[in-house]
Amino acid sequence: MANIFAINRCSSSVYQRFIVQFNSTQRFNSLSSHVSKSRFIKLNNLRRNCSLSSDAAAPFIVADDEKYGKKQVISITPRLYDYILANVREPPILRQLREETANMRGSQMQVSPDQAQLLAMLVQILGAARCIELGVYTGYSSLAIALALPESGCLVACERDAKSLEVAKRYYDLAGVSHKVSVKHGLAADVLKSMISNGETCSSYDFAFVDAEKRMNQEYFELLLQLVRVGGVIVIDNVLWHGKVADPLVNDAKTVSIRNFNRSLMADDRVSISLVPIGDGMTICRKR
């Protein structure tokens, strides 16, 4: 899903503007809406838990825990993110698809160009030939993967929404990669179960990308472990969920399910993991 700048990412310019606006408990008591009061609490937690640089153009976070050696970690501001995007090698066909999708309903579901570039590089590093994607939408990430695959490669692309899938298929044709993509219209879990029933287990697939129903992540993961080879990679999108997973005040069903899934991955010795704060957060899992 596309990058969203949450207040708890410590952009100093945003932080300073809101601190001026909400600078006292008296102000908090005068707030009428639950949303405004929640924002006030988050900002005060931000002030307590983050140290910011004095340079608003490139703020950074300093780890408060001394065990991390006062490590300075860059905080992504809109200006810095523009710079990142300016340094992404985005093929023209992907840019065309991204710009068309931007005018469609649900466009925020499309992965960002920097995410797509990382996915394509992972496929190339692995030398992947057989891939799976759960949640195609209009096909930006799947097209990036298909372009990175060898001519003999295959991507199983699962999507439940027929309308958005038609856009994806049109762009597969325009990019000349339709022969690499096996489109599956249906629920991702059903498609995976059918693949397993057909005997495609153990060493069948090199790479999988999960960007479908978030509350199903654990089931998708268990099914994919049966399909991806040892040494293969599974990438799960939206693991930071706009920062909600780190907010104890947010406990809706989707956020809780992602939080629980992240905790489960931490304890799962079947995979090596790396949570990468790119886009809305992606966890890269390598099957042991």
Tab-separated table of C-alpha atoms in Angstrom:
chain	number	residue	atom	x	y	z
A	1	MET	CA	0.000	0.000	0.000
A	2	ALA	CA	1.184	3.535	-0.739
A	3	ASN	CA	3.307	5.438	1.743
A	4	ILE	CA	1.344	7.381	4.401
A	5	PHE	CA	3.065	9.884	6.644
A	6	ALA	CA	1.883	9.241	10.199
A	7	ILE	CA	2.471	11.716	13.026
A	8	ASN	CA	4.433	9.177	15.020
A	9	ARG	CA	7.180	9.145	12.378
A	10	CYS	CA	8.564	12.258	14.103
A	11	SER	CA	8.600	14.823	11.308
A	12	SER	CA	9.819	17.800	13.314
A	13	SER	CA	7.972	20.403	11.245
A	14	VAL	CA	4.634	18.620	11.725
A	15	TYR	CA	5.419	17.951	15.365
A	16	GLN	CA	6.281	21.570	16.091
A	17	ARG	CA	3.134	22.898	14.423
A	18	PHE	CA	0.912	20.658	16.532
A	19	ILE	CA	2.788	21.287	19.763
A	20	VAL	CA	2.145	25.003	19.317
A	21	GLN	CA	-1.520	24.255	18.786
A	22	PHE	CA	-1.839	21.762	21.675
A	23	ASN	CA	0.540	23.131	24.281
A	24	SER	CA	-1.221	22.512	27.565
A	25	THR	CA	-3.536	20.212	29.444
A	26	GLN	CA	-6.009	23.091	29.500
A	27	ARG	CA	-6.087	22.917	25.744
A	28	PHE	CA	-6.629	19.148	25.946
A	29	ASN	CA	-9.624	19.620	28.246
A	30	SER	CA	-11.134	22.093	25.817
A	31	LEU	CA	-11.015	19.641	22.908
A	32	SER	CA	-14.445	18.330	22.038
A	33	SER	CA	-13.798	15.381	19.766
A	34	HIS	CA	-12.316	11.995	20.654
A	35	VAL	CA	-10.076	12.220	17.568
A	36	SER	CA	-8.571	15.530	18.701
A	37	LYS	CA	-7.918	14.231	22.208
A	38	SER	CA	-6.350	11.065	20.830
A	39	ARG	CA	-4.071	13.171	18.628
A	40	PHE	CA	-3.074	15.265	21.640
A	41	ILE	CA	-2.100	12.130	23.600
A	42	LYS	CA	-0.096	10.758	20.649
A	43	LEU	CA	1.802	14.013	20.275
A	44	ASN	CA	2.719	14.088	23.946
A	45	ASN	CA	3.938	10.481	23.692
A	46	LEU	CA	5.933	11.552	20.657
A	47	ARG	CA	7.543	14.376	22.640
A	48	ARG	CA	8.505	11.995	25.456
A	49	ASN	CA	9.789	9.154	23.282
A	50	CYS	CA	11.647	10.857	20.422
A	51	SER	CA	14.604	13.194	20.266
A	52	LEU	CA	14.645	15.269	17.081
A	53	SER	CA	17.400	17.071	15.242
A	54	SER	CA	17.278	20.857	14.997
A	55	ASP	CA	17.238	20.688	11.197
A	56	ALA	CA	13.590	20.529	10.158
A	57	ALA	CA	14.578	19.604	6.606
A	58	ALA	CA	16.183	16.322	7.690
A	59	PRO	CA	15.071	15.342	11.208
A	60	PHE	CA	16.222	12.151	12.813
A	61	ILE	CA	15.187	10.030	15.775
A	62	VAL	CA	17.644	9.173	18.532
A	63	ALA	CA	17.007	5.894	20.361
A	64	ASP	CA	16.325	6.739	24.011
A	65	ASP	CA	17.479	3.342	25.259
A	66	GLU	CA	21.226	3.594	25.922
A	67	LYS	CA	21.678	-0.044	24.891
A	68	TYR	CA	21.265	1.179	21.288
A	69	GLY	CA	24.170	3.597	21.694
A	70	LYS	CA	22.060	6.704	21.009
A	71	LYS	CA	21.691	5.542	17.432
A	72	GLN	CA	20.451	8.244	15.077
A	73	VAL	CA	17.824	6.988	12.621
A	74	ILE	CA	16.543	9.100	9.758
A	75	SER	CA	12.862	10.067	9.817
A	76	ILE	CA	11.148	10.201	6.426
A	77	THR	CA	9.710	13.665	5.766
A	78	PRO	CA	7.744	14.609	2.632
A	79	ARG	CA	10.800	16.438	1.287
A	80	LEU	CA	13.066	13.436	1.851
A	81	TYR	CA	10.486	11.056	0.380
A	82	ASP	CA	10.316	13.201	-2.763
A	83	TYR	CA	14.093	12.798	-2.986
A	84	ILE	CA	13.793	9.018	-2.566
A	85	LEU	CA	11.194	8.809	-5.339
A	86	ALA	CA	13.408	10.946	-7.587
A	87	ASN	CA	16.051	8.232	-7.204
A	88	VAL	CA	13.805	5.303	-8.124
A	89	ARG	CA	14.345	3.741	-11.549
A	90	GLU	CA	10.712	3.399	-12.570
A	91	PRO	CA	10.126	1.933	-16.049
A	92	PRO	CA	7.802	4.109	-18.200
A	93	ILE	CA	5.130	1.381	-18.345
A	94	LEU	CA	5.007	1.272	-14.537
A	95	ARG	CA	4.755	5.045	-14.333
A	96	GLN	CA	1.903	4.974	-16.841
A	97	LEU	CA	0.047	2.371	-14.757
A	98	ARG	CA	0.681	4.280	-11.523
A	99	GLU	CA	-0.680	7.509	-12.993
A	100	GLU	CA	-3.785	5.793	-14.336
A	101	THR	CA	-4.404	4.029	-11.019
A	102	ALA	CA	-4.047	7.324	-9.104
A	103	ASN	CA	-7.465	8.361	-10.455
A	104	MET	CA	-9.175	5.139	-9.445
A	105	ARG	CA	-11.061	4.216	-6.303
A	106	GLY	CA	-8.758	2.523	-3.795
A	107	SER	CA	-5.585	3.956	-5.363
A	108	GLN	CA	-3.952	3.985	-1.912
A	109	MET	CA	-3.730	0.200	-2.169
A	110	GLN	CA	-1.079	0.448	-4.875
A	111	VAL	CA	2.466	-0.113	-3.645
A	112	SER	CA	4.847	2.825	-3.918
A	113	PRO	CA	7.589	2.949	-6.599
A	114	ASP	CA	10.342	2.389	-4.047
A	115	GLN	CA	8.567	-0.740	-2.800
A	116	ALA	CA	8.144	-2.076	-6.331
A	117	GLN	CA	11.825	-1.463	-7.033
A	118	LEU	CA	12.774	-3.473	-3.924
A	119	LEU	CA	10.466	-6.352	-4.899
A	120	ALA	CA	11.971	-6.499	-8.380
A	121	MET	CA	15.500	-6.488	-6.950
A	122	LEU	CA	14.676	-9.333	-4.534
A	123	VAL	CA	13.392	-11.393	-7.465
A	124	GLN	CA	16.600	-10.678	-9.373
A	125	ILE	CA	18.893	-11.430	-6.409
A	126	LEU	CA	17.115	-14.740	-5.819
A	127	GLY	CA	17.279	-15.639	-9.495
A	128	ALA	CA	13.588	-16.404	-9.058
A	129	ALA	CA	11.713	-18.131	-11.844
A	130	ARG	CA	8.396	-18.958	-10.129
A	131	CYS	CA	6.567	-16.372	-8.023
A	132	ILE	CA	3.207	-15.793	-6.343
A	133	GLU	CA	1.414	-12.541	-5.597
A	134	LEU	CA	-1.662	-12.302	-3.374
A	135	GLY	CA	-3.583	-9.092	-3.965
A	136	VAL	CA	-2.854	-7.696	-7.416
A	137	TYR	CA	-5.195	-4.663	-7.490
A	138	THR	CA	-4.341	-2.936	-10.823
A	139	GLY	CA	-1.062	-4.783	-11.175
A	140	TYR	CA	1.726	-2.330	-10.304
A	141	SER	CA	3.713	-4.683	-8.058
A	142	SER	CA	2.982	-7.780	-10.146
A	143	LEU	CA	4.096	-5.965	-13.304
A	144	ALA	CA	7.345	-4.944	-11.571
A	145	ILE	CA	7.913	-8.592	-10.601
A	146	ALA	CA	7.026	-9.925	-14.066
A	147	LEU	CA	9.426	-7.485	-15.725
A	148	ALA	CA	12.211	-8.795	-13.461
A	149	LEU	CA	11.499	-12.454	-14.239
A	150	PRO	CA	13.330	-14.327	-17.017
A	151	GLU	CA	11.390	-15.010	-20.223
A	152	SER	CA	10.644	-18.531	-18.986
A	153	GLY	CA	9.484	-17.269	-15.575
A	154	CYS	CA	5.982	-17.510	-14.154
A	155	LEU	CA	4.015	-15.340	-11.720
A	156	VAL	CA	0.759	-16.623	-10.244
A	157	ALA	CA	-1.222	-13.419	-9.659
A	158	CYS	CA	-4.297	-13.693	-7.398
A	159	GLU	CA	-6.969	-10.983	-7.200
A	160	ARG	CA	-10.618	-11.122	-6.151
A	161	ASP	CA	-11.758	-7.852	-7.807
A	162	ALA	CA	-12.507	-8.435	-11.477
A	163	LYS	CA	-12.607	-4.751	-12.442
A	164	SER	CA	-9.123	-3.899	-11.164
A	165	LEU	CA	-7.809	-7.201	-12.531
A	166	GLU	CA	-8.841	-6.124	-16.045
A	167	VAL	CA	-6.591	-3.078	-15.719
A	168	ALA	CA	-3.714	-5.311	-14.607
A	169	LYS	CA	-4.200	-7.687	-17.543
A	170	ARG	CA	-4.248	-4.770	-19.993
A	171	TYR	CA	-0.881	-3.596	-18.676
A	172	TYR	CA	0.595	-7.094	-18.765
A	173	ASP	CA	-0.245	-7.055	-22.483
A	174	LEU	CA	1.177	-3.548	-23.008
A	175	ALA	CA	4.421	-4.540	-21.252
A	176	GLY	CA	4.716	-7.786	-23.192
A	177	VAL	CA	4.751	-9.994	-20.080
A	178	SER	CA	1.352	-11.714	-20.329
A	179	HIS	CA	3.062	-15.010	-21.115
A	180	LYS	CA	4.779	-14.824	-17.699
A	181	VAL	CA	1.608	-14.148	-15.670
A	182	SER	CA	-0.963	-16.744	-14.673
A	183	VAL	CA	-3.967	-14.690	-13.531
A	184	LYS	CA	-6.197	-16.216	-10.849
A	185	HIS	CA	-9.504	-14.456	-10.203
A	186	GLY	CA	-10.696	-15.474	-6.751
A	187	LEU	CA	-9.933	-15.482	-3.049
A	188	ALA	CA	-6.217	-15.814	-2.356
A	189	ALA	CA	-6.597	-18.552	0.261
A	190	ASP	CA	-8.741	-20.639	-2.101
A	191	VAL	CA	-6.182	-20.279	-4.900
A	192	LEU	CA	-3.325	-21.358	-2.610
A	193	LYS	CA	-5.267	-24.340	-1.302
A	194	SER	CA	-6.029	-25.405	-4.873
A	195	MET	CA	-2.333	-25.145	-5.788
A	196	ILE	CA	-1.407	-27.325	-2.807
A	197	SER	CA	-4.095	-29.865	-3.713
A	198	ASN	CA	-2.621	-30.030	-7.195
A	199	GLY	CA	0.715	-31.091	-5.741
A	200	GLU	CA	2.610	-27.786	-6.027
A	201	THR	CA	4.384	-28.088	-2.687
A	202	CYS	CA	7.859	-27.855	-1.161
A	203	SER	CA	10.218	-26.730	-3.933
A	204	SER	CA	7.696	-25.218	-6.336
A	205	TYR	CA	8.116	-21.441	-5.810
A	206	ASP	CA	11.007	-19.054	-5.179
A	207	PHE	CA	9.232	-15.857	-4.127
A	208	ALA	CA	5.850	-14.655	-2.855
A	209	PHE	CA	4.413	-11.195	-2.160
A	210	VAL	CA	1.402	-10.818	0.160
A	211	ASP	CA	-0.773	-7.707	-0.149
A	212	ALA	CA	-4.272	-9.086	0.296
A	213	GLU	CA	-6.741	-9.164	3.220
A	214	LYS	CA	-4.656	-8.271	6.290
A	215	ARG	CA	-6.640	-10.371	8.753
A	216	MET	CA	-5.760	-13.435	6.663
A	217	ASN	CA	-1.986	-12.918	6.807
A	218	GLN	CA	-1.324	-15.825	9.143
A	219	GLU	CA	-3.327	-18.252	6.975
A	220	TYR	CA	-1.636	-16.976	3.798
A	221	PHE	CA	1.757	-17.380	5.445
A	222	GLU	CA	1.107	-20.975	6.519
A	223	LEU	CA	-0.100	-21.918	3.039
A	224	LEU	CA	2.830	-20.193	1.334
A	225	LEU	CA	5.316	-22.035	3.534
A	226	GLN	CA	4.049	-25.192	1.856
A	227	LEU	CA	4.634	-23.754	-1.620
A	228	VAL	CA	7.887	-21.795	-1.277
A	229	ARG	CA	11.201	-23.639	-1.389
A	230	VAL	CA	13.855	-23.596	1.336
A	231	GLY	CA	15.854	-20.419	0.761
A	232	GLY	CA	12.853	-18.815	-0.921
A	233	VAL	CA	11.401	-15.490	0.182
A	234	ILE	CA	7.946	-14.367	1.335
A	235	VAL	CA	7.320	-10.606	1.610
A	236	ILE	CA	4.335	-9.268	3.554
A	237	ASP	CA	3.130	-5.704	3.001
A	238	ASN	CA	1.511	-3.206	5.432
A	239	VAL	CA	3.097	-4.661	8.567
A	240	LEU	CA	3.344	-1.179	10.145
A	241	TRP	CA	-0.266	-0.323	9.190
A	242	HIS	CA	0.149	3.480	9.121
A	243	GLY	CA	1.863	3.300	12.525
A	244	LYS	CA	-1.254	1.919	14.219
A	245	VAL	CA	0.484	-1.306	15.309
A	246	ALA	CA	2.695	0.728	17.669
A	247	ASP	CA	-0.203	2.693	19.171
A	248	PRO	CA	-1.736	0.998	22.254
A	249	LEU	CA	-4.840	3.178	21.862
A	250	VAL	CA	-5.686	1.527	18.528
A	251	ASN	CA	-7.265	-1.909	18.883
A	252	ASP	CA	-9.558	-2.441	15.923
A	253	ALA	CA	-9.725	-5.970	14.520
A	254	LYS	CA	-7.438	-5.362	11.537
A	255	THR	CA	-4.744	-3.591	13.553
A	256	VAL	CA	-4.793	-6.273	16.243
A	257	SER	CA	-4.507	-9.034	13.641
A	258	ILE	CA	-1.456	-7.386	12.026
A	259	ARG	CA	0.093	-6.792	15.453
A	260	ASN	CA	-0.457	-10.441	16.393
A	261	PHE	CA	0.948	-11.613	13.059
A	262	ASN	CA	4.091	-9.515	13.551
A	263	ARG	CA	4.526	-11.019	17.017
A	264	SER	CA	4.057	-14.514	15.613
A	265	LEU	CA	6.737	-13.939	12.967
A	266	MET	CA	9.194	-12.802	15.653
A	267	ALA	CA	8.856	-16.202	17.340
A	268	ASP	CA	8.761	-18.310	14.157
A	269	ASP	CA	12.068	-20.169	13.719
A	270	ARG	CA	10.989	-21.543	10.329
A	271	VAL	CA	12.019	-18.250	8.756
A	272	SER	CA	14.633	-15.518	9.029
A	273	ILE	CA	13.011	-12.085	9.018
A	274	SER	CA	13.717	-8.429	8.352
A	275	LEU	CA	11.053	-5.761	8.933
A	276	VAL	CA	11.823	-2.918	6.528
A	277	PRO	CA	10.191	0.526	7.106
A	278	ILE	CA	9.568	1.162	3.420
A	279	GLY	CA	6.114	2.176	2.213
A	280	ASP	CA	3.687	1.051	4.920
A	281	GLY	CA	6.217	-1.462	6.238
A	282	MET	CA	7.279	-4.753	4.653
A	283	THR	CA	8.585	-7.879	6.351
A	284	ILE	CA	10.963	-10.000	4.280
A	285	CYS	CA	10.946	-13.671	5.340
A	286	ARG	CA	13.470	-16.245	4.108
A	287	LYS	CA	12.374	-19.847	4.541
A	288	ARG	CA	14.948	-21.927	6.447
